[in-house]
Amino acid sequence: MKRILITGGAGFIGSHLCEKLINDNNDVICLDNFFTGSKDNIRHLIGNNKFELVRHDVINEYLAEVDQIYNLACPASPIHYQYNPIKTIKTSVMGIINMLGLAKRCKARILQASTSEVYGDPKIHPQVESYWGNVNPIGIRSCYDEGKRCAETLMMDYYRQNQVDIRIARIFNTYGPRMAVNDGRVVSNFIVQALKNEPITVYGDGSQTRAFCYVSDMVDALIKMMNNENNFIGPVNLGNPLEFSILDFAKLIIKLTNSKSKIVFEPLPSDDPVQREPNISLAKEKLNWEPKIDIEEGLRSTIEYFKNII
Ligand code: NAD
Ligand code: UDP
């Protein structure tokens, strides 16, 4: 049994991580400011004596005695992270400084939820961890991309300078139940639009690609990365390598929901990455992990979730 702090624990991935770690008999502190997360995501855990909920903003210092820290606090959807870009970059940078300070003081192990966005609009495909990326430092996605890149830098500097026990996980597009209905990401948008028989909004011509990982696979990967004892600090890509064009993905959602929705094309937001697919060889080799949930199976359970809440 460990004492585990999860920042962003009331969010989409964080809530599944809280649940799994409690089921594995750990004590969990879920810290969140509820910007994009919700009490509904963790309501079923409130009252469990292994679960503690703390309303707190990671840009401010937080003190506790813990063995492990998963730092997930940060809005992940472009619409939400662009809503207040200054706050987004503060959350990534000041948040990780505060959490690394806590890890140093407690001698806790800390895992940073980094992102495929550190590769920006990648020029090599599929993306490998050794690629340094192609990031616009002054664009509308920079508050997120550069914040996450700076957080990786701080992780490495605390590791080299203070021997903090770190793990860096680069998460690729993840989906599943508890994504927010209004969060603007492609999976939730398309499913909600399809269930309401409203137009499916494909940005650009839909030729841009993404690869989607089901949330239970991602949670398993994060826990394996945190607990690997080979001193493998990463960065490691975590995601499902099955790549779709966004247009094909829209057609798949229409098929799985039996929807009458028509596809409409809307302007492509600036700096939208053209092609994204993780190379997960390192995760397979070092963590003995690969995703298990088939895309149609994962989407069906996500569709059921949205059917129940909209
Ligand atoms: P989410 O928006 O559902 O969760 C983020 C959580 O962090 C929310 O509960 C939010 O309220 C909380 N939060 C935001 N700012 C905070 C602050 N200043 N202080 C305290 N809490 C704060 O997003 P998610 O999809 O669950 O993503 C979780 C993490 O994984 C994020 O760090 C994100 O960057 C990373 N990630 C996610 C994906 C994905 O596809 N879901 C991909 C790459 C990286
Ligand atoms: N997208 C889209 N329609 C939507 C939402 C998103 O075509 O209603 C596209 C978006 O332009 C991007 C991809 O789907 O190319 C994935 O977008 P998302 O916001 O989910 O995440 P990203 O991977 O861009 O961070």
GROMACS .gro file of C-alpha atoms in nm, residues 106-256:
model
  151
  106CYS     CA    1   0.926   1.357   0.056
  107LYS     CA    2   1.165   1.150  -0.157
  108ALA     CA    3   0.858   1.054  -0.355
  109ARG     CA    4   0.864   0.921  -0.710
  110ILE     CA    5   0.695   1.159  -0.956
  111LEU     CA    6   0.539   1.087  -1.294
  112GLN     CA    7   0.468   1.372  -1.532
  113ALA     CA    8   0.176   1.339  -1.775
  114SER     CA    9   0.350   1.477  -2.081
  115THR     CA   10   0.207   1.464  -2.429
  116SER     CA   11   0.255   1.386  -2.795
  117GLU     CA   12   0.224   1.764  -2.838
  118VAL     CA   13   0.592   1.792  -2.739
  119TYR     CA   14   0.653   1.675  -3.099
  120GLY     CA   15   0.440   1.964  -3.233
  121ASP     CA   16   0.359   1.915  -3.603
  122PRO     CA   17   0.602   1.625  -3.640
  123LYS     CA   18   0.826   1.583  -3.940
  124ILE     CA   19   0.897   1.218  -3.871
  125HIS     CA   20   0.634   0.949  -3.860
  126PRO     CA   21   0.549   0.754  -3.648
  127GLN     CA   22   0.696   0.958  -3.364
  128VAL     CA   23   0.984   0.815  -3.161
  129GLU     CA   24   1.103   0.945  -2.825
  130SER     CA   25   1.441   1.051  -2.965
  131TYR     CA   26   1.271   1.306  -3.198
  132TRP     CA   27   1.298   1.660  -3.062
  133GLY     CA   28   0.987   1.785  -3.235
  134ASN     CA   29   0.868   2.071  -3.451
  135VAL     CA   30   0.687   2.313  -3.220
  136ASN     CA   31   0.574   2.666  -3.298
  137PRO     CA   32   0.678   2.865  -2.987
  138ILE     CA   33   0.442   3.157  -3.058
  139GLY     CA   34   0.123   2.993  -3.185
  140ILE     CA   35  -0.211   2.926  -3.021
  141ARG     CA   36  -0.109   2.573  -2.912
  142SER     CA   37   0.222   2.694  -2.762
  143CYS     CA   38   0.081   2.758  -2.413
  144TYR     CA   39   0.018   2.385  -2.389
  145ASP     CA   40   0.306   2.246  -2.599
  146GLU     CA   41   0.579   2.468  -2.457
  147GLY     CA   42   0.440   2.436  -2.102
  148LYS     CA   43   0.464   2.058  -2.130
  149ARG     CA   44   0.811   2.079  -2.289
  150CYS     CA   45   0.931   2.305  -2.007
  151ALA     CA   46   0.784   2.061  -1.753
  152GLU     CA   47   0.992   1.781  -1.910
  153THR     CA   48   1.300   2.005  -1.884
  154LEU     CA   49   1.231   2.069  -1.516
  155MET     CA   50   1.180   1.697  -1.454
  156MET     CA   51   1.521   1.623  -1.608
  157ASP     CA   52   1.691   1.909  -1.420
  158TYR     CA   53   1.554   1.799  -1.082
  159TYR     CA   54   1.667   1.446  -1.169
  160ARG     CA   55   2.021   1.550  -1.262
  161GLN     CA   56   2.065   1.821  -0.997
  162ASN     CA   57   1.867   1.680  -0.702
  163GLN     CA   58   1.836   1.310  -0.786
  164VAL     CA   59   1.456   1.328  -0.775
  165ASP     CA   60   1.306   0.994  -0.881
  166ILE     CA   61   1.122   1.081  -1.203
  167ARG     CA   62   0.916   0.918  -1.479
  168ILE     CA   63   0.811   1.100  -1.798
  169ALA     CA   64   0.515   0.959  -1.994
  170ARG     CA   65   0.420   1.112  -2.331
  171ILE     CA   66   0.049   1.044  -2.362
  172PHE     CA   67  -0.107   1.027  -2.711
  173ASN     CA   68  -0.479   1.086  -2.780
  174THR     CA   69  -0.678   0.897  -2.518
  175TYR     CA   70  -1.055   0.851  -2.506
  176GLY     CA   71  -1.324   0.683  -2.301
  177PRO     CA   72  -1.604   0.738  -2.052
  178ARG     CA   73  -1.585   1.061  -1.846
  179MET     CA   74  -1.453   1.278  -2.125
  180ALA     CA   75  -1.644   1.603  -2.079
  181VAL     CA   76  -1.937   1.643  -2.319
  182ASN     CA   77  -1.832   2.000  -2.398
  183ASP     CA   78  -1.458   1.955  -2.404
  184GLY     CA   79  -1.427   1.998  -2.778
  185ARG     CA   80  -1.200   1.702  -2.846
  186VAL     CA   81  -1.267   1.496  -3.152
  187VAL     CA   82  -1.393   1.176  -2.987
  188SER     CA   83  -1.645   1.348  -2.758
  189ASN     CA   84  -1.753   1.597  -3.027
  190PHE     CA   85  -1.816   1.333  -3.293
  191ILE     CA   86  -1.999   1.094  -3.059
  192VAL     CA   87  -2.223   1.363  -2.912
  193GLN     CA   88  -2.298   1.506  -3.258
  194ALA     CA   89  -2.373   1.157  -3.395
  195LEU     CA   90  -2.601   1.065  -3.105
  196LYS     CA   91  -2.798   1.387  -3.155
  197ASN     CA   92  -2.808   1.335  -3.537
  198GLU     CA   93  -2.641   1.674  -3.572
  199PRO     CA   94  -2.373   1.755  -3.832
  200ILE     CA   95  -2.033   1.600  -3.764
  201THR     CA   96  -1.778   1.883  -3.773
  202VAL     CA   97  -1.461   1.774  -3.953
  203TYR     CA   98  -1.196   2.048  -3.941
  204GLY     CA   99  -1.005   2.100  -4.264
  205ASP     CA  100  -1.045   1.822  -4.521
  206GLY     CA  101  -1.014   1.554  -4.253
  207SER     CA  102  -0.689   1.413  -4.395
  208GLN     CA  103  -0.500   1.488  -4.072
  209THR     CA  104  -0.442   1.175  -3.863
  210ARG     CA  105  -0.461   1.068  -3.501
  211ALA     CA  106  -0.439   0.734  -3.317
  212PHE     CA  107  -0.667   0.669  -3.020
  213CYS     CA  108  -0.597   0.478  -2.699
  214TYR     CA  109  -0.871   0.356  -2.465
  215VAL     CA  110  -0.845   0.496  -2.113
  216SER     CA  111  -0.806   0.163  -1.927
  217ASP     CA  112  -0.502   0.081  -2.142
  218MET     CA  113  -0.359   0.424  -2.067
  219VAL     CA  114  -0.411   0.386  -1.692
  220ASP     CA  115  -0.234   0.046  -1.698
  221ALA     CA  116   0.055   0.203  -1.888
  222LEU     CA  117   0.088   0.495  -1.647
  223ILE     CA  118   0.094   0.261  -1.347
  224LYS     CA  119   0.352   0.035  -1.514
  225MET     CA  120   0.567   0.335  -1.597
  226MET     CA  121   0.545   0.467  -1.241
  227ASN     CA  122   0.632   0.132  -1.084
  228ASN     CA  123   0.900   0.004  -1.321
  229GLU     CA  124   1.204  -0.080  -1.113
  230ASN     CA  125   1.456  -0.078  -1.401
  231ASN     CA  126   1.519   0.289  -1.332
  232PHE     CA  127   1.362   0.360  -1.671
  233ILE     CA  128   1.273   0.727  -1.643
  234GLY     CA  129   1.155   0.779  -2.001
  235PRO     CA  130   1.040   0.975  -2.181
  236VAL     CA  131   0.818   0.699  -2.311
  237ASN     CA  132   0.539   0.720  -2.569
  238LEU     CA  133   0.208   0.576  -2.447
  239GLY     CA  134  -0.074   0.537  -2.696
  240ASN     CA  135  -0.239   0.310  -2.947
  241PRO     CA  136  -0.060   0.306  -3.284
  242LEU     CA  137  -0.372   0.239  -3.493
  243GLU     CA  138  -0.385   0.555  -3.707
  244PHE     CA  139  -0.701   0.706  -3.862
  245SER     CA  140  -0.763   1.004  -4.083
  246ILE     CA  141  -1.015   1.227  -3.905
  247LEU     CA  142  -1.255   1.184  -4.199
  248ASP     CA  143  -1.243   0.803  -4.167
  249PHE     CA  144  -1.284   0.839  -3.793
  250ALA     CA  145  -1.602   1.045  -3.848
  251LYS     CA  146  -1.740   0.769  -4.074
  252LEU     CA  147  -1.659   0.505  -3.812
  253ILE     CA  148  -1.848   0.699  -3.544
  254ILE     CA  149  -2.150   0.737  -3.775
  255LYS     CA  150  -2.144   0.360  -3.838
  256LEU     CA  151  -2.112   0.263  -3.471
   0.00000   0.00000   0.00000
